[in-house]
Coordinates of N, CA and C in Angstrom, one line a residue:
Chain D
N630 N 47.4 29.6 -27.0 CA 47.2 28.3 -25.8 C 45.7 28.5 -26.6
A631 N 45.3 27.4 -26.9 CA 44.6 27.3 -28.1 C 43.5 26.3 -27.2
G632 N 43.7 25.0 -26.3 CA 43.5 24.0 -26.0 C 43.0 23.3 -26.6
V633 N 41.6 22.8 -26.8 CA 41.6 21.2 -27.9 C 41.1 21.9 -28.8
T634 N 41.8 21.4 -30.3 CA 40.3 22.6 -31.0 C 40.5 20.7 -32.3
Q635 N 39.5 21.2 -32.6 CA 38.7 19.7 -33.6 C 38.4 20.9 -34.8
T636 N 38.9 19.8 -35.5 CA 38.3 20.2 -37.5 C 37.4 19.3 -37.5
P637 N 36.5 18.6 -39.0 CA 35.6 20.0 -39.4 C 35.4 20.1 -38.1
K638 N 33.8 21.8 -38.3 CA 32.6 21.5 -37.2 C 31.9 21.3 -37.7
F639 N 31.3 20.9 -38.8 CA 30.1 21.1 -39.9 C 30.8 19.8 -41.1
Q640 N 30.2 18.1 -41.2 CA 29.4 17.9 -42.1 C 28.9 16.6 -43.0
V641 N 28.8 17.0 -43.7 CA 27.4 16.0 -44.1 C 27.9 14.7 -44.9
L642 N 27.9 14.1 -44.9 CA 28.3 12.7 -45.9 C 26.7 11.7 -46.3
K643 N 26.9 11.4 -47.4 CA 26.8 10.0 -48.0 C 26.6 8.4 -46.9
T644 N 26.0 8.0 -47.6 CA 26.2 7.1 -46.8 C 27.6 5.9 -47.0
G645 N 28.0 5.4 -46.8 CA 29.1 4.5 -47.5 C 30.5 4.6 -47.3
Q646 N 30.6 6.7 -47.4 CA 31.4 7.2 -47.5 C 32.2 7.0 -45.9
S647 N 34.2 7.8 -46.4 CA 35.1 7.7 -45.7 C 35.3 9.0 -45.2
M648 N 35.5 9.0 -43.8 CA 35.5 10.7 -43.8 C 36.8 10.0 -41.7
T649 N 37.9 11.3 -41.4 CA 38.4 10.9 -40.6 C 37.9 12.7 -40.5
L650 N 37.6 12.6 -38.9 CA 37.7 14.1 -37.5 C 39.1 13.5 -37.2
Q651 N 40.1 15.3 -37.0 CA 40.4 15.4 -36.2 C 40.8 16.4 -35.3
C652 N 41.7 15.9 -34.4 CA 41.5 17.0 -33.1 C 43.0 16.9 -32.9
A653 N 43.6 18.3 -32.0 CA 44.8 18.1 -31.1 C 44.8 19.6 -30.4
Q654 N 45.8 18.8 -29.4 CA 45.5 19.7 -27.8 C 47.2 20.1 -27.9
D655 N 47.1 21.5 -27.3 CA 48.1 22.2 -26.9 C 48.7 22.9 -25.5
M656 N 47.8 21.8 -24.4 CA 48.3 21.5 -23.5 C 48.7 20.7 -22.3
N657 N 50.0 19.9 -23.5 CA 50.8 18.5 -23.0 C 49.9 17.7 -22.6
H658 N 49.3 17.3 -22.9 CA 47.9 16.3 -21.6 C 48.7 15.1 -22.5
N659 N 48.5 14.0 -21.1 CA 48.9 12.7 -21.9 C 47.8 11.8 -22.8
S660 N 46.5 11.9 -22.1 CA 45.0 11.4 -22.6 C 44.6 12.3 -23.6
M661 N 43.7 11.2 -24.4 CA 42.9 12.3 -25.5 C 41.8 11.3 -25.8
Y662 N 40.4 12.0 -26.1 CA 39.1 10.7 -25.4 C 38.8 11.0 -27.2
W663 N 37.7 10.3 -27.5 CA 36.4 10.7 -28.1 C 35.8 10.3 -27.5
Y664 N 34.3 11.0 -27.8 CA 32.9 11.2 -27.5 C 32.0 11.2 -28.8
R665 N 30.6 10.9 -28.1 CA 29.5 11.2 -29.4 C 28.5 11.3 -28.7
Q666 N 27.9 12.9 -28.9 CA 26.8 13.7 -27.9 C 25.5 13.0 -28.7
D667 N 24.5 12.3 -29.2 CA 23.1 11.9 -29.5 C 22.1 13.1 -28.5
P668 N 21.5 12.8 -29.1 CA 19.5 13.5 -28.0 C 19.4 13.0 -26.4
G669 N 19.3 13.7 -25.4 CA 18.6 12.6 -24.1 C 19.5 11.2 -24.4
M670 N 20.9 11.0 -25.0 CA 22.3 10.1 -24.5 C 22.7 10.7 -23.8
G671 N 23.6 11.8 -23.6 CA 24.8 12.0 -22.5 C 26.0 11.4 -23.4
L672 N 26.8 12.2 -22.8 CA 28.2 12.0 -23.9 C 28.7 10.3 -23.4
R673 N 28.3 10.0 -24.9 CA 29.2 8.4 -25.4 C 30.9 7.9 -25.2
L674 N 31.6 7.2 -24.4 CA 32.8 7.1 -24.9 C 33.4 6.9 -25.8
I675 N 33.6 6.4 -27.3 CA 33.8 5.8 -28.5 C 35.0 4.6 -28.3
Y676 N 36.1 6.1 -28.3 CA 37.8 5.3 -28.2 C 38.5 6.8 -27.0
Y677 N 39.5 5.5 -26.4 CA 40.4 6.9 -25.4 C 41.9 6.2 -25.9
S678 N 42.9 7.7 -25.8 CA 44.2 7.1 -26.2 C 44.3 7.4 -24.4
A679 N 44.9 6.6 -23.4 CA 45.8 7.1 -22.1 C 46.8 7.2 -22.2
S680 N 47.7 6.7 -23.4 CA 48.9 8.2 -23.7 C 49.5 7.6 -24.7
E681 N 50.6 8.5 -25.6 CA 51.3 8.3 -26.5 C 51.4 6.8 -26.6
G682 N 50.9 6.4 -28.5 CA 50.9 5.1 -28.1 C 49.9 4.3 -28.1
T683 N 49.0 4.1 -27.4 CA 48.0 3.5 -27.1 C 46.3 3.5 -27.2
T684 N 45.6 3.1 -27.6 CA 44.2 2.9 -27.9 C 43.4 2.0 -27.2
D685 N 42.0 2.9 -26.7 CA 41.3 1.0 -26.0 C 39.8 1.8 -26.9
K686 N 38.9 1.0 -26.3 CA 37.5 0.7 -27.3 C 37.1 2.1 -25.8
G687 N 36.2 2.4 -26.1 CA 34.6 3.0 -24.8 C 33.8 2.3 -24.7
E688 N 32.8 2.8 -24.7 CA 31.4 2.2 -24.7 C 30.6 1.9 -26.3
V689 N 30.8 2.6 -27.2 CA 30.5 2.3 -28.0 C 31.6 2.5 -30.0
P690 N 32.8 1.9 -29.7 CA 33.2 1.5 -30.4 C 33.3 1.4 -32.4
N691 N 31.8 0.7 -32.7 CA 31.8 -0.4 -33.1 C 31.1 0.6 -34.6
G692 N 32.1 -0.2 -35.8 CA 32.1 1.6 -36.7 C 33.0 2.7 -36.7
Y693 N 34.1 2.6 -35.8 CA 34.8 3.6 -35.2 C 36.3 3.1 -35.5
N694 N 37.3 3.7 -36.1 CA 38.2 3.7 -35.3 C 39.2 4.8 -35.1
V695 N 41.0 4.9 -34.2 CA 41.7 6.1 -33.9 C 42.9 5.7 -34.3
S696 N 43.9 7.0 -34.3 CA 44.8 6.9 -34.2 C 45.2 8.4 -33.6
R697 N 46.2 7.7 -32.9 CA 47.0 8.2 -32.2 C 48.3 9.1 -32.4
L698 N 48.1 9.5 -33.3 CA 49.5 10.3 -33.9 C 50.3 10.6 -33.8
N699 N 50.4 11.4 -32.4 CA 51.8 11.7 -31.5 C 51.1 12.2 -30.4
K700 N 52.5 12.7 -29.9 CA 51.2 13.2 -28.4 C 50.0 14.3 -28.5
R701 N 50.3 14.7 -29.3 CA 49.1 16.5 -29.5 C 47.9 15.8 -30.2
E702 N 47.7 14.8 -31.2 CA 46.9 14.7 -32.3 C 46.4 13.7 -32.1
F703 N 44.6 13.4 -32.6 CA 44.0 12.0 -32.0 C 43.0 11.8 -33.0
S704 N 43.0 11.4 -34.3 CA 41.7 11.1 -34.8 C 40.9 10.6 -35.1
L705 N 39.4 10.3 -35.6 CA 39.0 9.6 -36.1 C 38.2 9.5 -37.0
R706 N 38.6 8.0 -37.4 CA 38.1 7.0 -38.4 C 36.4 7.3 -38.5
L707 N 35.1 7.6 -39.9 CA 34.3 6.2 -39.9 C 34.7 5.8 -41.2
E708 N 34.8 4.6 -42.1 CA 35.9 4.1 -42.8 C 34.6 3.9 -43.8
S709 N 32.9 3.9 -43.6 CA 31.6 3.5 -44.0 C 30.9 4.2 -43.3
A710 N 30.1 6.0 -43.5 CA 29.3 6.4 -42.6 C 27.6 5.7 -42.2
A711 N 26.9 6.0 -41.7 CA 26.2 5.8 -42.0 C 25.1 6.7 -40.8
P712 N 23.5 6.5 -41.8 CA 23.1 7.1 -40.4 C 23.4 7.2 -39.5
S713 N 23.4 6.3 -38.7 CA 23.1 5.8 -36.8 C 24.3 6.6 -36.9
Q714 N 24.8 7.1 -37.3 CA 26.5 8.1 -36.8 C 26.2 9.4 -37.0
T715 N 25.1 9.8 -37.1 CA 24.8 11.3 -37.0 C 25.1 11.6 -35.7
S716 N 25.8 12.3 -35.0 CA 25.5 13.2 -34.4 C 26.6 13.9 -34.0
V717 N 26.8 14.0 -32.4 CA 27.9 15.4 -32.4 C 29.2 14.7 -32.1
Y718 N 30.5 14.8 -32.3 CA 31.6 14.8 -32.0 C 32.4 15.3 -30.9
F719 N 32.4 14.7 -30.3 CA 33.8 15.9 -29.0 C 35.1 15.3 -28.7
C720 N 36.6 16.1 -29.3 CA 37.5 15.0 -28.7 C 37.7 15.7 -26.9
A721 N 38.5 14.7 -26.3 CA 39.2 15.7 -25.3 C 40.3 15.2 -25.0
S722 N 41.0 16.2 -23.5 CA 42.4 15.3 -23.5 C 42.4 16.1 -22.1
S723 N 42.8 14.8 -21.0 CA 43.4 15.4 -20.0 C 44.7 15.2 -19.6
E724 N 45.4 15.3 -18.8 CA 46.7 15.7 -18.2 C 47.3 13.9 -18.0
V725 N 46.3 13.4 -17.1 CA 46.6 12.0 -16.6 C 45.4 11.4 -16.9
P726 N 45.3 10.1 -17.4 CA 44.6 9.4 -17.4 C 42.8 9.3 -16.5
G727 N 41.8 9.3 -16.6 CA 41.5 9.5 -15.5 C 41.2 10.9 -15.3
G728 N 41.6 11.8 -15.3 CA 41.8 13.7 -14.6 C 40.7 14.0 -15.9
E729 N 40.8 15.0 -15.2 CA 39.5 16.1 -15.4 C 40.1 17.1 -17.1
Q730 N 38.5 16.2 -18.1 CA 39.1 16.6 -19.4 C 38.7 17.8 -19.6
F731 N 39.5 18.5 -20.4 CA 39.0 19.3 -21.2 C 39.0 19.1 -23.3
F732 N 37.3 19.5 -23.0 CA 36.6 19.1 -23.9 C 37.1 20.7 -25.7
G733 N 36.5 19.7 -26.7 CA 37.0 20.7 -27.8 C 35.8 21.2 -28.4
P734 N 35.4 21.3 -29.4 CA 33.6 22.1 -28.8 C 33.3 21.7 -30.4
G735 N 33.7 20.4 -30.6 CA 32.2 19.3 -31.3 C 32.2 19.5 -33.2
T736 N 32.5 18.9 -33.9 CA 31.9 18.3 -34.6 C 30.2 17.8 -35.0
R737 N 30.0 18.6 -36.4 CA 28.5 18.7 -36.2 C 28.2 17.7 -37.4
L738 N 28.3 16.1 -37.9 CA 27.9 15.5 -38.1 C 26.8 15.0 -38.6
T739 N 26.5 14.9 -40.3 CA 25.1 14.4 -40.6 C 25.0 13.6 -41.2
V740 N 25.0 12.2 -41.6 CA 25.3 11.7 -42.6 C 23.8 10.8 -43.2
L741 N 24.0 11.5 -44.3 CA 22.4 11.1 -45.4 C 22.4 9.6 -46.0
Chain V
D617 N 21.1 0.1 -19.6 CA 21.7 0.6 -18.1 C 22.3 1.5 -18.3
Q618 N 21.2 2.6 -17.6 CA 22.0 3.9 -17.1 C 22.1 3.8 -15.9
Q619 N 23.9 3.9 -15.6 CA 24.9 4.3 -14.7 C 24.6 5.5 -13.8
V620 N 24.4 6.4 -14.3 CA 24.1 8.1 -14.1 C 23.5 8.6 -14.3
K621 N 22.7 8.9 -13.7 CA 21.1 9.2 -14.3 C 20.8 10.7 -13.4
Q622 N 19.8 11.7 -14.6 CA 20.2 12.9 -14.7 C 18.7 13.0 -14.9
N623 N 17.6 12.8 -13.7 CA 16.3 12.7 -13.4 C 15.4 13.7 -14.1
S624 N 16.1 14.6 -14.4 CA 16.2 16.2 -14.0 C 16.2 16.4 -15.4
P625 N 14.7 16.3 -16.7 CA 15.7 17.4 -17.7 C 16.2 19.0 -17.7
S626 N 15.4 19.5 -16.9 CA 15.4 21.0 -17.3 C 14.7 21.2 -15.7
L627 N 15.6 22.7 -15.3 CA 15.3 22.6 -14.3 C 15.0 24.9 -14.7
S628 N 13.9 25.9 -13.7 CA 14.9 27.3 -13.7 C 14.9 27.6 -13.4
V629 N 15.2 29.0 -12.6 CA 14.9 29.1 -11.0 C 15.2 31.1 -11.4
Q630 N 14.5 31.4 -10.1 CA 14.9 32.7 -10.6 C 16.0 33.4 -9.8
E631 N 17.1 33.9 -11.0 CA 18.2 35.1 -10.6 C 18.5 35.4 -8.7
G632 N 20.2 35.2 -8.6 CA 19.9 34.7 -7.3 C 19.4 33.9 -6.1
R633 N 18.7 33.0 -6.6 CA 18.2 31.9 -6.0 C 19.1 30.9 -5.9
I634 N 19.1 30.0 -5.4 CA 19.6 28.9 -5.5 C 19.6 27.8 -6.0
S635 N 20.0 27.8 -6.9 CA 20.3 26.5 -8.4 C 20.5 25.1 -7.9
I636 N 19.7 23.7 -7.7 CA 20.4 22.5 -7.2 C 19.8 21.3 -8.1
L637 N 21.0 20.8 -8.9 CA 20.6 19.8 -9.8 C 21.2 19.1 -9.4
N638 N 20.7 17.4 -9.2 CA 20.9 16.1 -9.3 C 21.4 15.5 -9.9
C639 N 21.6 14.3 -8.5 CA 22.6 13.4 -10.1 C 22.4 11.4 -9.2
D640 N 21.6 10.6 -9.6 CA 22.0 9.1 -8.5 C 22.2 8.5 -10.0
Y641 N 23.3 7.4 -9.0 CA 24.4 6.6 -9.5 C 24.0 5.6 -9.3
T642 N 24.6 4.7 -10.0 CA 23.6 2.6 -9.4 C 25.3 2.2 -9.2
N643 N 26.2 2.3 -9.7 CA 27.7 1.4 -9.9 C 27.9 2.2 -8.0
S644 N 28.7 0.9 -7.2 CA 28.5 1.2 -6.1 C 30.4 1.4 -6.2
M645 N 30.7 0.9 -6.8 CA 32.2 1.2 -7.3 C 32.8 2.9 -8.5
F646 N 31.7 3.4 -8.2 CA 32.8 4.9 -8.5 C 32.9 5.8 -7.4
D647 N 34.0 6.1 -8.0 CA 34.8 6.6 -6.4 C 35.4 8.9 -7.2
Y648 N 35.0 8.6 -8.1 CA 35.1 10.6 -8.8 C 34.0 10.5 -9.4
F649 N 33.2 11.8 -9.8 CA 32.7 12.3 -10.3 C 33.3 13.4 -10.4
L650 N 32.8 13.9 -11.8 CA 32.5 15.4 -11.6 C 31.4 16.0 -12.6
W651 N 31.4 18.0 -12.5 CA 30.3 18.1 -13.0 C 31.1 18.7 -14.1
Y652 N 30.3 19.2 -15.7 CA 30.5 20.1 -17.0 C 29.6 20.9 -17.0
K653 N 29.5 21.8 -17.3 CA 28.3 22.8 -17.6 C 28.4 23.0 -19.5
K654 N 28.0 23.0 -20.3 CA 27.8 23.5 -22.2 C 27.0 23.9 -22.2
Y655 N 27.5 25.1 -22.6 CA 27.0 26.1 -23.0 C 26.7 25.2 -25.3
P656 N 25.3 25.7 -26.0 CA 25.0 25.5 -27.0 C 26.5 26.3 -27.7
A657 N 26.5 25.4 -29.1 CA 27.6 24.9 -30.1 C 28.9 25.4 -30.0
E658 N 28.9 24.4 -27.8 CA 30.8 24.6 -27.2 C 30.8 23.3 -26.8
G659 N 32.0 23.3 -26.4 CA 32.2 21.7 -26.2 C 32.0 22.0 -24.1
P660 N 31.9 20.7 -23.7 CA 31.0 20.7 -22.7 C 32.8 21.3 -21.2
T661 N 32.8 22.3 -20.5 CA 33.5 23.0 -19.6 C 33.6 22.0 -18.4
F662 N 34.5 22.0 -18.0 CA 34.7 21.8 -16.5 C 34.8 22.5 -15.0
L663 N 33.6 21.8 -14.5 CA 33.4 22.5 -13.2 C 34.1 22.1 -11.7
I664 N 33.8 21.4 -11.4 CA 34.1 21.2 -10.3 C 33.8 19.0 -9.6
S665 N 34.8 19.0 -8.9 CA 34.6 17.5 -8.8 C 34.6 16.8 -7.4
I666 N 34.1 15.8 -7.2 CA 34.3 15.5 -6.2 C 35.1 14.1 -5.5
S667 N 35.5 13.7 -4.7 CA 35.6 12.3 -4.4 C 35.5 11.5 -3.8
S668 N 35.3 10.4 -3.3 CA 34.6 9.4 -2.6 C 34.8 9.4 -1.1
I669 N 36.1 9.9 -0.8 CA 36.4 10.1 0.4 C 35.7 11.8 0.8
K670 N 35.3 12.6 0.3 CA 34.7 13.4 1.1 C 32.9 13.3 0.8
D671 N 32.6 14.5 1.0 CA 31.3 14.8 0.4 C 31.2 16.1 0.3
K672 N 31.8 16.7 0.0 CA 31.4 18.0 0.0 C 32.7 18.3 -0.9
N673 N 32.5 19.2 -1.6 CA 33.7 20.5 -1.9 C 33.5 21.4 -2.6
E674 N 33.5 22.9 -2.7 CA 33.4 23.7 -2.6 C 34.0 24.9 -3.9
D675 N 33.4 25.3 -4.8 CA 34.4 26.3 -5.4 C 34.0 27.9 -5.8
G676 N 33.7 28.8 -4.9 CA 33.4 29.8 -5.4 C 31.3 30.1 -5.3
R677 N 31.5 29.9 -5.9 CA 29.3 30.3 -6.0 C 28.8 28.6 -6.0
F678 N 29.4 27.4 -6.5 CA 29.5 26.6 -6.8 C 29.5 25.3 -5.8
T679 N 29.2 24.3 -5.2 CA 29.5 23.3 -4.4 C 28.9 21.6 -4.8
V680 N 29.5 21.1 -4.8 CA 29.1 19.8 -4.7 C 28.8 18.0 -3.7
F681 N 28.0 18.2 -3.5 CA 27.2 17.2 -2.4 C 27.4 16.0 -2.7
L682 N 27.9 14.7 -1.5 CA 27.7 13.1 -2.3 C 27.3 12.6 -1.2
N683 N 26.5 11.9 -1.4 CA 25.6 10.8 -0.3 C 25.9 9.8 -0.6
K684 N 27.1 9.1 -0.5 CA 27.4 8.0 -0.9 C 26.0 6.8 -0.9
S685 N 25.5 6.4 0.3 CA 25.0 6.1 0.9 C 24.0 5.7 -0.3
A686 N 22.9 6.8 -0.3 CA 22.1 6.5 -1.3 C 22.8 7.0 -2.9
K687 N 24.1 7.2 -3.3 CA 24.1 6.8 -4.9 C 23.8 7.8 -4.7
H688 N 23.8 9.6 -4.7 CA 23.3 10.4 -4.7 C 24.5 12.3 -4.7
L689 N 24.4 12.0 -6.2 CA 25.3 14.0 -5.4 C 24.6 15.1 -6.4
S690 N 24.4 16.0 -5.7 CA 23.8 17.2 -5.8 C 24.8 18.5 -6.3
L691 N 25.1 19.4 -7.7 CA 25.4 20.6 -7.4 C 24.7 21.7 -7.5
H692 N 24.9 22.5 -5.7 CA 24.6 23.6 -5.5 C 24.9 25.1 -6.1
I693 N 24.7 26.1 -6.8 CA 24.8 27.0 -7.4 C 24.3 27.8 -6.5
V694 N 24.8 29.1 -6.1 CA 24.4 30.2 -5.4 C 25.5 31.2 -5.0
P695 N 24.2 32.7 -5.9 CA 23.5 32.6 -6.4 C 23.3 32.3 -7.5
S696 N 22.6 32.1 -8.0 CA 22.6 31.4 -9.6 C 22.5 33.3 -10.0
Q697 N 23.2 33.0 -11.4 CA 22.8 34.3 -12.6 C 22.7 34.4 -13.8
P698 N 22.4 34.9 -14.5 CA 21.8 34.6 -16.0 C 22.8 33.5 -16.9
G699 N 24.5 34.0 -16.4 CA 25.3 33.4 -17.7 C 25.2 32.0 -16.8
D700 N 24.6 30.9 -15.5 CA 24.4 30.1 -15.5 C 23.7 29.3 -16.3
S701 N 22.6 30.0 -17.5 CA 22.2 29.1 -18.0 C 23.0 28.1 -18.9
A702 N 22.7 26.8 -19.1 CA 23.4 26.0 -19.6 C 23.1 24.8 -19.5
V703 N 23.2 23.2 -20.1 CA 23.4 21.9 -19.4 C 24.5 22.0 -18.9
Y704 N 23.9 21.1 -17.4 CA 24.8 20.4 -16.5 C 24.7 19.1 -17.0
F705 N 26.1 18.7 -16.7 CA 26.5 17.1 -17.1 C 27.2 16.6 -15.8
C706 N 26.2 15.9 -14.9 CA 27.2 14.5 -14.1 C 28.6 14.0 -14.8
A707 N 28.8 13.3 -14.1 CA 29.7 12.3 -14.9 C 30.6 10.9 -13.7
A708 N 30.5 10.0 -13.4 CA 31.7 9.2 -12.5 C 31.8 8.1 -13.7
K709 N 32.8 7.8 -12.8 CA 34.1 6.2 -13.5 C 34.9 6.4 -11.7
S710 N 34.6 4.6 -12.2 CA 35.4 3.5 -11.2 C 36.9 3.5 -11.1
S711 N 38.1 3.3 -9.6 CA 38.7 3.7 -9.6 C 39.9 2.2 -10.7
G712 N 40.9 2.4 -10.9 CA 40.7 2.0 -12.5 C 40.7 2.0 -13.1
T713 N 40.5 2.7 -13.8 CA 39.2 2.5 -15.5 C 39.6 4.7 -15.5
Y714 N 39.8 4.4 -16.7 CA 40.2 5.8 -17.3 C 38.8 6.5 -17.7
K715 N 37.5 5.0 -17.5 CA 36.4 5.9 -18.9 C 34.8 6.5 -17.9
Y716 N 35.1 8.4 -17.8 CA 33.6 8.2 -17.1 C 32.4 7.7 -17.2
I717 N 31.0 7.2 -17.0 CA 30.4 7.5 -18.1 C 29.4 8.8 -17.2
F718 N 28.9 9.8 -18.6 CA 28.0 11.1 -18.0 C 26.6 10.4 -18.0
G719 N 26.0 11.9 -17.6 CA 24.6 11.5 -17.1 C 24.1 12.3 -18.9
T720 N 22.7 12.5 -18.6 CA 22.2 13.0 -19.7 C 21.8 14.4 -19.7
G721 N 21.9 15.0 -18.6 CA 22.4 16.3 -19.1 C 21.3 16.7 -18.6
T722 N 21.1 17.6 -17.4 CA 20.0 19.2 -17.1 C 20.2 20.3 -17.9
R723 N 18.8 20.8 -18.2 CA 19.2 22.2 -18.6 C 18.6 23.2 -18.0
L724 N 19.3 24.5 -17.8 CA 18.9 25.0 -16.3 C 19.7 26.6 -17.1
K725 N 18.0 27.2 -16.1 CA 17.4 28.4 -16.8 C 17.9 29.2 -16.5
V726 N 17.8 30.3 -16.0 CA 18.2 31.0 -14.7 C 17.9 32.7 -15.5
L727 N 16.1 32.7 -14.8 CA 15.7 33.9 -14.8 C 16.2 34.9 -14.2
A728 N 16.6 36.2 -15.6 CA 16.6 37.6 -14.9 C 15.4 38.4 -14.4

């Protein structure tokens, strides 16, 4: 039982490049979330998926897109990376929408 | 506009003593609160929660107190252990929403 897994762990991009952050959970949770953590800012919600087939914007969705591929997987895409997107990205899941969330280990992204 | 505030960026406590971490919020609609613990290079781990219908919730060494009139919650750790050294985040949400608002975190150091 791996919980929430994220790939990659680290990534360096150049401005304008695109990439997809992958997240998967094996807890049969219905809801999944993407956060970013910046120094002094806490965790901010980018997008979430309350259940398979639905996605909604969080606090800071600009510059990102998401796909809830199936119940297990929720990916985050940066179409054209910007230095302001340098951050640590966390994926999380919860059994029910708004329930206690279980977090992955994070992806540290640097955009040059 | 920081709706959830953790005004102490850091706290040092002697092993065996009580650690008290504080969290203030401004939105009176918040009715469910969580505390998370985060070690470096790991994702946050859920610790304890409290609903606004309660003023206290206890789980082993961890107790969360909620003062709704003051819009204040606190996490007590008794006795503190060196393994408790981590960053602690509080998070809050209002009913009818799936979105948690996180505080900026307090770094706890428990001295042996």
